[in-house]
Short mmCIF file of C-alpha atoms and ligand atoms in Angstrom, two decimals:
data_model
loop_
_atom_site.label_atom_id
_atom_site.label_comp_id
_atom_site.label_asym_id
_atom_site.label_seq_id
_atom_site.Cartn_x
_atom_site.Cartn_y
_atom_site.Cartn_z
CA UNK H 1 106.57 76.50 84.85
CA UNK H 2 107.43 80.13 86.28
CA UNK H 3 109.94 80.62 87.84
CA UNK H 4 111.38 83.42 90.07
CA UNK H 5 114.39 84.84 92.12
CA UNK H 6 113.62 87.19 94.53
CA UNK H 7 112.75 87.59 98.63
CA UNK H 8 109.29 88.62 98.83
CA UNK H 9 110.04 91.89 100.84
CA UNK H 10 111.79 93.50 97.59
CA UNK H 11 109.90 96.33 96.16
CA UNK H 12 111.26 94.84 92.93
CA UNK H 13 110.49 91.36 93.24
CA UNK H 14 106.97 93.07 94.62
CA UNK H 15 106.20 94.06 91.33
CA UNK H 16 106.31 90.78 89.13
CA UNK H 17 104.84 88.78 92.11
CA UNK H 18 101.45 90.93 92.01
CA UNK H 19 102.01 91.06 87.96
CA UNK H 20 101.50 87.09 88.43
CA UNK H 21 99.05 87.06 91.24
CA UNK H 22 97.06 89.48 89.21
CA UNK H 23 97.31 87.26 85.91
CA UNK H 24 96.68 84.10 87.74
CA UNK H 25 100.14 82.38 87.19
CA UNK H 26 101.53 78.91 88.64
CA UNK H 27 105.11 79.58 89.70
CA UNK H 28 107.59 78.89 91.80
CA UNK H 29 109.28 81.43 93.87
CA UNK H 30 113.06 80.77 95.18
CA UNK H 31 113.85 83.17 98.19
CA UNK H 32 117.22 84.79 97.55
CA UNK H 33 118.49 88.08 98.03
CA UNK H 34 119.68 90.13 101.34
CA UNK H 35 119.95 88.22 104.80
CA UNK H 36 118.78 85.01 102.41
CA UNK H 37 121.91 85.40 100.01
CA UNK H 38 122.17 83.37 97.01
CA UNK H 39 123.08 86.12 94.46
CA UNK H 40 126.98 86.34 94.27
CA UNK H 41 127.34 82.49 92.94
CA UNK H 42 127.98 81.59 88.94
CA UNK H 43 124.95 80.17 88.85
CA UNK H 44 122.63 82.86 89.87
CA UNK H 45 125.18 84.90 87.58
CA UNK H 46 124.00 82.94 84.51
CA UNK H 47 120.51 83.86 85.41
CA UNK H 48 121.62 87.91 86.05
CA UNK H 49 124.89 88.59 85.99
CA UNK H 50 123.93 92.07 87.64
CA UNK H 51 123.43 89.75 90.46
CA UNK H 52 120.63 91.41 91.54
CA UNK H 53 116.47 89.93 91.86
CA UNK H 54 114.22 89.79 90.45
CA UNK H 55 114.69 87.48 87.75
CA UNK H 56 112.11 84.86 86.02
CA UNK H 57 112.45 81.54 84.32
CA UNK H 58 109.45 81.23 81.59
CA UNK H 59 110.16 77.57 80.46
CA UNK H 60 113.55 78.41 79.02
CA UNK H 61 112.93 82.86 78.51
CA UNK H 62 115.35 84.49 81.25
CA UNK H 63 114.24 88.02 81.92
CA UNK H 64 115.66 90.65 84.78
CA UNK H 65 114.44 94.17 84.99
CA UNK H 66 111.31 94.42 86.96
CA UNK H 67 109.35 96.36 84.84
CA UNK H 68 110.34 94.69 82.26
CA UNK H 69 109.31 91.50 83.38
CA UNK H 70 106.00 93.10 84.24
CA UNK H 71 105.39 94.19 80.49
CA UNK H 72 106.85 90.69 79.31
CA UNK H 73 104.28 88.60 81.73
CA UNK H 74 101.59 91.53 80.80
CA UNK H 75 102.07 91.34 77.25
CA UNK H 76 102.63 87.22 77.09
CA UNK H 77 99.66 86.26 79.47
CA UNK H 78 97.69 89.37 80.01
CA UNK H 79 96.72 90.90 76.53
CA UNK H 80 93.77 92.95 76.83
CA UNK H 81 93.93 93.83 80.91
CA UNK H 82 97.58 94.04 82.00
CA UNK H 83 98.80 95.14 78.66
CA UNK H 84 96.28 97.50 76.44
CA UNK H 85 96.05 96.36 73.25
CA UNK H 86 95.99 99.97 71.86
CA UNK H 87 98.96 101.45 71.67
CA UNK H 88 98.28 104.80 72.68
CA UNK H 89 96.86 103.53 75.48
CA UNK H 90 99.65 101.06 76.14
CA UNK H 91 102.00 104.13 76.00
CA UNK H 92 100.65 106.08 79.06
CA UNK H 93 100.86 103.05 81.00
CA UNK H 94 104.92 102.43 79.86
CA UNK H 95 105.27 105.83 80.27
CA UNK H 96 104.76 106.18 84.17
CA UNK H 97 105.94 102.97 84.33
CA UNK H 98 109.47 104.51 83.50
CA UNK H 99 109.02 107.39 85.37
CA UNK H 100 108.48 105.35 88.55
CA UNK H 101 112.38 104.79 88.05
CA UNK H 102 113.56 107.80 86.53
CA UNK H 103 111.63 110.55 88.68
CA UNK H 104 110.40 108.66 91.85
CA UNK H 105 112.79 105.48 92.15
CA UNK H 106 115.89 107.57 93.35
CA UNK H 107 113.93 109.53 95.82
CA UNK H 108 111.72 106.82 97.53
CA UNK H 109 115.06 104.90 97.71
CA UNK H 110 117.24 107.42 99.33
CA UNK H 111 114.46 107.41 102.03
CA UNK H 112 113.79 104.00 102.62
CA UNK H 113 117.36 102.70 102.36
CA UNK H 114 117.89 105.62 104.78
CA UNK H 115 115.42 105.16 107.61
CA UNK H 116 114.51 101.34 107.45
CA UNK H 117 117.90 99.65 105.56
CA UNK H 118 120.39 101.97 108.36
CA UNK H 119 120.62 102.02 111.75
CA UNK H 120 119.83 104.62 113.72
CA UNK H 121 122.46 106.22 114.38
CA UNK H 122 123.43 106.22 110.97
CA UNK H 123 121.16 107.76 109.49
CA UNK H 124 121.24 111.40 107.52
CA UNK H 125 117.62 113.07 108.47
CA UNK H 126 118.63 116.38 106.43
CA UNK H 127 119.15 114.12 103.05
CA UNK H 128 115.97 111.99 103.98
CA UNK H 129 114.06 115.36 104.60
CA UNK H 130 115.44 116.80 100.75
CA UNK H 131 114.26 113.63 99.32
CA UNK H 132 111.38 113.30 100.92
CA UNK H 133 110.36 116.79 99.78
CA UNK H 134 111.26 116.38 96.16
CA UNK H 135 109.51 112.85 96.15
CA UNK H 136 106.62 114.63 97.80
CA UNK H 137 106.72 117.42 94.53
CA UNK H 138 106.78 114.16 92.46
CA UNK H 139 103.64 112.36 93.39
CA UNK H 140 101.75 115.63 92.99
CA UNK H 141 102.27 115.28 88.96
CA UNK H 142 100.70 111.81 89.71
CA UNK H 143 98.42 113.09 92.26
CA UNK H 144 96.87 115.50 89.75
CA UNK H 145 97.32 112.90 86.41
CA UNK H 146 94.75 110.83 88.69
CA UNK H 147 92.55 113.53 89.59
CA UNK H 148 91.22 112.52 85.51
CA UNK H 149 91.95 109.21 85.53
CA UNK H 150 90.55 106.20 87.96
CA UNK H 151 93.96 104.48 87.05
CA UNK H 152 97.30 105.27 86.25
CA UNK H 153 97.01 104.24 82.62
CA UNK H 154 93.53 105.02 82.14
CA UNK H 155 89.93 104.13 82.91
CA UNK H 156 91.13 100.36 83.90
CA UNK H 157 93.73 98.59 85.74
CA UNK H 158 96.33 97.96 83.87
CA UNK H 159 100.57 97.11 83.77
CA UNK H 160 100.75 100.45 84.51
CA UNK H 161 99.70 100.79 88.27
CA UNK H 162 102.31 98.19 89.27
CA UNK H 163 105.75 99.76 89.52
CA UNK H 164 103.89 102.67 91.07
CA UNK H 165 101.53 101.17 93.29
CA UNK H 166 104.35 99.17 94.78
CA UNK H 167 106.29 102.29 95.56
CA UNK H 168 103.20 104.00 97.05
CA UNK H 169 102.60 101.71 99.43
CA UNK H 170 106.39 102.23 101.25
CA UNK H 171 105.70 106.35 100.94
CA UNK H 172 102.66 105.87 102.24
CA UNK H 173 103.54 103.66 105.02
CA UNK H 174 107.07 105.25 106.21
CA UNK H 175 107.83 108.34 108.27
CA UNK H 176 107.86 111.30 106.22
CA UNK H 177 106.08 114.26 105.34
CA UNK H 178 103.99 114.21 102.87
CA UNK H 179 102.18 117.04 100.84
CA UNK H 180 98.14 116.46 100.70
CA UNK H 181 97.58 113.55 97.92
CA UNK H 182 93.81 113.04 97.78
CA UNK H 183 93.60 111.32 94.15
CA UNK H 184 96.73 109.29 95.12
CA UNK H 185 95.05 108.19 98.14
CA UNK H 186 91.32 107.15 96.15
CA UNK H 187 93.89 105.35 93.66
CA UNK H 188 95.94 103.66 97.18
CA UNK H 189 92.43 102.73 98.53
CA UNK H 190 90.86 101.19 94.90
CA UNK H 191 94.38 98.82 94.94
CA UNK H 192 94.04 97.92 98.52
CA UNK H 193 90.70 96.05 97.11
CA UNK H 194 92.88 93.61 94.92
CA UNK H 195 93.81 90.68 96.58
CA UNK H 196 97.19 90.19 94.52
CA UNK H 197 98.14 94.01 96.15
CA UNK H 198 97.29 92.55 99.82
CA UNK H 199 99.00 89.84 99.25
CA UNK H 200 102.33 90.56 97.62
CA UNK H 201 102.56 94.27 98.35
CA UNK H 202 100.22 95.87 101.20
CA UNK H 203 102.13 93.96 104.32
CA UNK H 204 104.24 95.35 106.92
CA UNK H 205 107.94 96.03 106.39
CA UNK H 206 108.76 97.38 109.31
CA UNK H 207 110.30 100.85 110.46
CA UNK H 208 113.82 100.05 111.33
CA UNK H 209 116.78 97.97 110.19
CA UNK H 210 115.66 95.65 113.12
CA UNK H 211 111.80 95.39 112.50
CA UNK H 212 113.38 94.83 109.00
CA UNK H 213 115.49 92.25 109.19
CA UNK H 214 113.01 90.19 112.02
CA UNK H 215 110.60 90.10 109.12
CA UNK H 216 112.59 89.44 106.62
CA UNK H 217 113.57 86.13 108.82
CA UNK H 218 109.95 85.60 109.55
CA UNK H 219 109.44 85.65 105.86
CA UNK H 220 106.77 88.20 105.83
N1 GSH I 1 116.70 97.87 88.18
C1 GSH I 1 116.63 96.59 88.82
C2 GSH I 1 117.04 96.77 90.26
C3 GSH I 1 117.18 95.44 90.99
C4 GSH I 1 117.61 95.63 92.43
O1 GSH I 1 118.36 96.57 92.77
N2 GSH I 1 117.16 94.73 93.31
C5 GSH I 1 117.53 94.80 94.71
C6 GSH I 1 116.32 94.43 95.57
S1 GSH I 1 114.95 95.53 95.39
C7 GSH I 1 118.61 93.77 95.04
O2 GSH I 1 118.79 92.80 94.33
N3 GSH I 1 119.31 93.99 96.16
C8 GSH I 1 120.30 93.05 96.65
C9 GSH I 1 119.74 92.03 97.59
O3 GSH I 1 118.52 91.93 97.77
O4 GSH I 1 120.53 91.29 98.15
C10 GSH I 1 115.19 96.03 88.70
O5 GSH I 1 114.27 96.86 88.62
O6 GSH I 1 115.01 94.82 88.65
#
């Protein structure tokens, strides 16, 4: 059996969940993390002694790293779909897979810890507005990489839409400016059609530590 560590409002936890919902997994989730706690014990230590989630349980094969999980569970269960079997192919999809954390990851997380994860009166507009216009720079590479390509590795879904389509959704769904992103937003629409992306990804998260943390308690 599957198992994994991780509150389902973490964009990281986000990631494997629609990896398995899109692969059709059993598993068992265990809800740790944030208001839930959990992480700064020896056990969860033995299991990722970063102490952070996600991590999985594959009968007996520990894994942390998101993505890396997602190209584990792609590669293990989803040869052929998730993971493309040719490797040039498989490449493009790894590569904005990693630049989801190197170029984007920093950015989108400077704005969402700063506008949903502080409180109000905490929180520094000017460095949310620099992000926000870098991040906005960003997602035009993507924008135009999709303007050829229906998906983000290619002509089909595939491990590579994951990491990025999870971070889309909070851009898309938070209170900055954005730049014009029409191939971004045919790509947004053709992965709000997946059920696995409405159900582990495309739900409200609110817009403020409180709206936040009330869902997070609801468990949505
Ligand atoms: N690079 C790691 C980052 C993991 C990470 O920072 N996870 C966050 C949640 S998205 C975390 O554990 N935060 C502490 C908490 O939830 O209590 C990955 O991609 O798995």
């Amino acid at each position: 059996m599957l198992n994994i560590w991780g509150r389902r409002n973490s964009s990281n936890v986000q990631k494997v969940m629609w990896t398995i919902g899109e692969l059709g997994l059993e598993f068992k989730r265990h809800t740790v993390g944030d208001s839930f706690g959990g992480l700064k014990t020896e056990e969860y230590r033995k299991l990722n002694p970063n102490a952070v989630i996600p991590v999985i349980d594959d009968d007996g094969v520990i894994i942390w790293e998101s993505n890396v999980i997602v190209r584990y569970l792609s590669a293990k269960y989803g040869e052929g779909n998730l993971w493309p079997k040719d490797p040039a192919k498989r490449a493009v999809a790894d590569q904005w897979m990693d630049w989801m954390q190197t170029t984007v990851g920093t950015d989108s997380g400077i704005i969402f810890m700063g506008l949903v994860r502080t409180p109000a009166d905490e929180q520094n507009h000017e460095a949310i507005a620099a992000a926000a216009k870098r991040l906005g720079y960003s997602y035009g590479i993507l924008d135009r990489h999709l303007a050829s390509s229906k998906y983000v590795g290619g002509d089909s879904f595939s491990m590579g839409d994951i990491p990025l389509g999870v971070n889309l959704f909070r851009y898309f769904n938070i209170a900055v400016e954005r730049p014009e992103l029409p191939h971004l937003q045919d790509w947004y629409q053709r992965l709000l059609e997946r059920p696995a992306y409405r159900e582990h990804v495309a739900f409200p998260f609110g817009s403020s530590l409180e709206e936040w943390l009330e869902l997070e308690k609801a468990g949505r």
